[in-house]
C-alpha atoms as a printed R data frame, in Angstrom:
    type eleno elety resid chain resno       x        y       z
1   ATOM     1    CA   MET     A     1 -47.267 -128.440 117.699
2   ATOM     2    CA   ALA     A     2 -46.544 -130.063 114.359
3   ATOM     3    CA   ASP     A     3 -45.671 -127.964 111.324
4   ATOM     4    CA   ARG     A     4 -45.180 -124.748 113.249
5   ATOM     5    CA   THR     A     5 -43.408 -121.487 112.488
6   ATOM     6    CA   THR     A     6 -40.879 -120.237 115.058
7   ATOM     7    CA   SER     A     7 -38.883 -117.042 115.586
8   ATOM     8    CA   THR     A     8 -36.813 -115.575 118.431
9   ATOM     9    CA   ILE     A     9 -35.904 -112.065 119.604
10  ATOM    10    CA   THR     A    10 -33.982 -110.658 122.582
11  ATOM    11    CA   ILE     A    11 -35.712 -107.976 124.652
12  ATOM    12    CA   GLY     A    12 -33.907 -105.654 127.052
13  ATOM    13    CA   ALA     A    13 -36.002 -106.453 130.142
14  ATOM    14    CA   GLY     A    14 -36.508 -109.258 132.655
15  ATOM    15    CA   ARG     A    15 -38.848 -112.201 132.108
16  ATOM    16    CA   SER     A    16 -41.504 -110.941 134.528
17  ATOM    17    CA   THR     A    17 -41.737 -107.601 132.688
18  ATOM    18    CA   VAL     A    18 -41.995 -109.333 129.310
19  ATOM    19    CA   MET     A    19 -44.598 -111.821 130.573
20  ATOM    20    CA   ARG     A    20 -46.640 -109.019 132.150
21  ATOM    21    CA   THR     A    21 -46.781 -107.333 128.726
22  ATOM    22    CA   ILE     A    22 -47.747 -110.615 127.021
23  ATOM    23    CA   ALA     A    23 -50.580 -111.061 129.563
24  ATOM    24    CA   ASP     A    24 -51.958 -107.530 128.960
25  ATOM    25    CA   PHE     A    25 -54.307 -108.583 126.138
26  ATOM    26    CA   PRO     A    26 -56.467 -105.430 126.010
27  ATOM    27    CA   ALA     A    27 -53.312 -103.502 125.003
28  ATOM    28    CA   TYR     A    28 -52.510 -105.826 122.043
29  ATOM    29    CA   PRO     A    29 -54.088 -103.552 119.393
30  ATOM    30    CA   GLU     A    30 -51.509 -100.917 120.409
31  ATOM    31    CA   TRP     A    31 -48.502 -103.103 119.553
32  ATOM    32    CA   ALA     A    32 -49.545 -106.383 117.855
33  ATOM    33    CA   GLY     A    33 -50.321 -105.081 114.370
34  ATOM    34    CA   GLN     A    34 -52.852 -107.669 113.182
35  ATOM    35    CA   VAL     A    35 -54.842 -107.768 116.438
36  ATOM    36    CA   LYS     A    36 -57.763 -105.360 116.149
37  ATOM    37    CA   SER     A    37 -59.213 -106.248 119.566
38  ATOM    38    CA   ALA     A    38 -58.551 -108.668 122.424
39  ATOM    39    CA   ARG     A    39 -61.130 -109.066 125.184
40  ATOM    40    CA   VAL     A    40 -60.420 -111.132 128.302
41  ATOM    41    CA   LEU     A    41 -63.401 -113.424 128.938
42  ATOM    42    CA   SER     A    42 -62.043 -115.116 132.063
43  ATOM    43    CA   ALA     A    43 -58.963 -115.173 134.273
44  ATOM    44    CA   GLY     A    44 -57.365 -117.732 136.559
45  ATOM    45    CA   GLN     A    45 -56.774 -117.445 140.307
46  ATOM    46    CA   ASP     A    46 -53.428 -115.756 139.602
47  ATOM    47    CA   GLY     A    47 -55.244 -113.041 137.619
48  ATOM    48    CA   ARG     A    48 -53.764 -114.078 134.282
49  ATOM    49    CA   PRO     A    49 -56.242 -114.505 131.419
50  ATOM    50    CA   VAL     A    50 -57.339 -118.050 130.556
51  ATOM    51    CA   ARG     A    51 -59.876 -117.248 127.778
52  ATOM    52    CA   VAL     A    52 -59.474 -114.336 125.369
53  ATOM    53    CA   ARG     A    53 -61.633 -113.317 122.381
54  ATOM    54    CA   PHE     A    54 -59.637 -111.915 119.428
55  ATOM    55    CA   VAL     A    55 -60.456 -110.017 116.261
56  ATOM    56    CA   LEU     A    56 -57.575 -110.529 113.818
57  ATOM    57    CA   ASP     A    57 -56.852 -108.897 110.470
58  ATOM    58    CA   ALA     A    58 -53.661 -110.437 109.065
59  ATOM    59    CA   GLY     A    59 -54.283 -109.986 105.342
60  ATOM    60    CA   VAL     A    60 -55.272 -113.469 104.162
61  ATOM    61    CA   ILE     A    61 -56.358 -114.398 107.708
62  ATOM    62    CA   ASN     A    62 -59.202 -112.154 108.848
63  ATOM    63    CA   ASP     A    63 -61.286 -113.640 111.664
64  ATOM    64    CA   GLU     A    64 -62.694 -113.615 115.203
65  ATOM    65    CA   TYR     A    65 -61.997 -116.524 117.594
66  ATOM    66    CA   THR     A    66 -61.381 -117.411 121.255
67  ATOM    67    CA   LEU     A    67 -58.138 -118.796 122.647
68  ATOM    68    CA   GLY     A    68 -57.514 -120.669 125.890
69  ATOM    69    CA   TYR     A    69 -54.238 -120.012 127.751
70  ATOM    70    CA   THR     A    70 -52.052 -122.083 130.069
71  ATOM    71    CA   TRP     A    71 -49.407 -120.136 132.010
72  ATOM    72    CA   HIS     A    72 -46.157 -121.584 133.367
73  ATOM    73    CA   GLY     A    73 -44.911 -118.811 135.638
74  ATOM    74    CA   ASP     A    74 -42.687 -116.390 133.741
75  ATOM    75    CA   GLU     A    75 -41.133 -119.210 131.683
76  ATOM    76    CA   SER     A    76 -43.826 -119.826 129.063
77  ATOM    77    CA   VAL     A    77 -47.435 -119.504 128.033
78  ATOM    78    CA   GLU     A    78 -49.290 -121.803 125.624
79  ATOM    79    CA   TRP     A    79 -52.578 -121.300 123.839
80  ATOM    80    CA   SER     A    80 -55.031 -123.031 121.545
81  ATOM    81    CA   VAL     A    81 -58.415 -122.381 119.983
82  ATOM    82    CA   VAL     A    82 -61.397 -123.021 122.256
83  ATOM    83    CA   GLU     A    83 -63.893 -121.373 119.882
84  ATOM    84    CA   ALA     A    84 -63.043 -121.461 116.185
85  ATOM    85    CA   GLY     A    85 -63.785 -118.609 113.852
86  ATOM    86    CA   ARG     A    86 -65.041 -118.425 110.281
87  ATOM    87    CA   MET     A    87 -61.563 -119.069 108.853
88  ATOM    88    CA   VAL     A    88 -59.432 -120.240 111.776
89  ATOM    89    CA   SER     A    89 -60.203 -123.841 112.746
90  ATOM    90    CA   GLY     A    90 -57.079 -124.379 114.825
91  ATOM    91    CA   LEU     A    91 -54.422 -122.144 116.272
92  ATOM    92    CA   THR     A    92 -51.786 -123.291 118.727
93  ATOM    93    CA   GLY     A    93 -48.889 -121.260 119.958
94  ATOM    94    CA   ARG     A    94 -46.390 -120.647 122.683
95  ATOM    95    CA   TYR     A    95 -44.110 -117.939 124.006
96  ATOM    96    CA   ARG     A    96 -40.990 -119.303 125.732
97  ATOM    97    CA   LEU     A    97 -38.895 -116.884 127.792
98  ATOM    98    CA   ALA     A    98 -35.283 -117.469 128.822
99  ATOM    99    CA   ASP     A    99 -32.759 -115.259 130.586
100 ATOM   100    CA   ALA     A   100 -30.248 -113.742 128.149
101 ATOM   101    CA   GLY     A   101 -27.690 -111.646 130.012
102 ATOM   102    CA   SER     A   102 -29.515 -108.544 131.220
103 ATOM   103    CA   GLY     A   103 -32.465 -109.267 128.929
104 ATOM   104    CA   THR     A   104 -34.848 -112.009 127.897
105 ATOM   105    CA   GLU     A   105 -34.794 -114.260 124.843
106 ATOM   106    CA   VAL     A   106 -38.375 -114.677 123.626
107 ATOM   107    CA   THR     A   107 -39.275 -117.530 121.282
108 ATOM   108    CA   TYR     A   108 -42.699 -117.476 119.612
109 ATOM   109    CA   GLU     A   109 -44.081 -120.672 118.060
110 ATOM   110    CA   LEU     A   110 -47.281 -120.662 116.011
111 ATOM   111    CA   ALA     A   111 -49.314 -123.125 113.951
112 ATOM   112    CA   VAL     A   112 -52.535 -122.043 112.227
113 ATOM   113    CA   ASP     A   113 -55.111 -124.333 110.635
114 ATOM   114    CA   LEU     A   114 -57.682 -122.762 108.350
115 ATOM   115    CA   LYS     A   115 -61.109 -123.936 107.249
116 ATOM   116    CA   VAL     A   116 -60.357 -122.737 103.725
117 ATOM   117    CA   PRO     A   117 -57.729 -124.485 101.603
118 ATOM   118    CA   MET     A   118 -54.417 -122.645 101.525
119 ATOM   119    CA   ILE     A   119 -51.068 -123.737 100.142
120 ATOM   120    CA   GLY     A   120 -48.760 -124.584 103.043
121 ATOM   121    CA   MET     A   121 -46.123 -122.111 101.905
122 ATOM   122    CA   ILE     A   122 -48.639 -119.233 101.945
123 ATOM   123    CA   ARG     A   123 -49.967 -120.283 105.354
124 ATOM   124    CA   ARG     A   124 -46.437 -120.443 106.808
125 ATOM   125    CA   ARG     A   125 -45.663 -117.026 105.333
126 ATOM   126    CA   ALA     A   126 -48.765 -115.593 107.030
127 ATOM   127    CA   GLU     A   127 -47.669 -117.236 110.301
128 ATOM   128    CA   LYS     A   128 -44.194 -115.717 109.878
129 ATOM   129    CA   VAL     A   129 -45.661 -112.227 109.337
130 ATOM   130    CA   ILE     A   130 -47.827 -112.621 112.467
131 ATOM   131    CA   ILE     A   131 -44.856 -113.828 114.551
132 ATOM   132    CA   ASP     A   132 -42.371 -111.224 113.333
133 ATOM   133    CA   THR     A   133 -44.836 -108.366 113.785
134 ATOM   134    CA   ALA     A   134 -45.741 -109.598 117.277
135 ATOM   135    CA   LEU     A   135 -42.124 -110.049 118.404
136 ATOM   136    CA   LYS     A   136 -41.011 -106.652 117.100
137 ATOM   137    CA   GLY     A   137 -44.090 -104.994 118.613
138 ATOM   138    CA   LEU     A   138 -43.533 -106.767 121.939
139 ATOM   139    CA   LYS     A   139 -39.898 -105.618 121.994
140 ATOM   140    CA   ARG     A   140 -40.873 -101.989 121.271
141 ATOM   141    CA   ARG     A   141 -43.661 -102.092 123.863
142 ATOM   142    CA   VAL     A   142 -41.523 -103.558 126.658
143 ATOM   143    CA   GLU     A   143 -38.415 -101.478 125.987
144 ATOM   144    CA   SER     A   144 -40.336  -98.193 125.712
145 ATOM   145    CA   ALA     A   145 -42.038  -98.651 129.109
């Protein structure tokens, strides 16, 4: 992923618990602020979603699109656009999970390409808001369970 935005947070739970929360897409509107809905279109043999339709409202980025997911156990998950939206032409990302004492270090990487021109600095700021909101929401969700 070239020209991506990255952030990391430590969550007080094991990798499998964190990854289970990441894979629970229908619950995203409850903790991932900009996600208004997430509908699983298909799942793999392991039951984890492989295609998910999103409605996103992140201020300057307001769109509906479908992402395809590739899961690597409880170590990482990667995604990219399989059906672009009105604004989002490309979106690639990854969660990487690593043991951190009694918790899990979660790194979120994101790169968004838009169909409309946007200054790189503004686009990266929007990516940063999406990442920070998602990581903080994920931490609250996992640790409150």
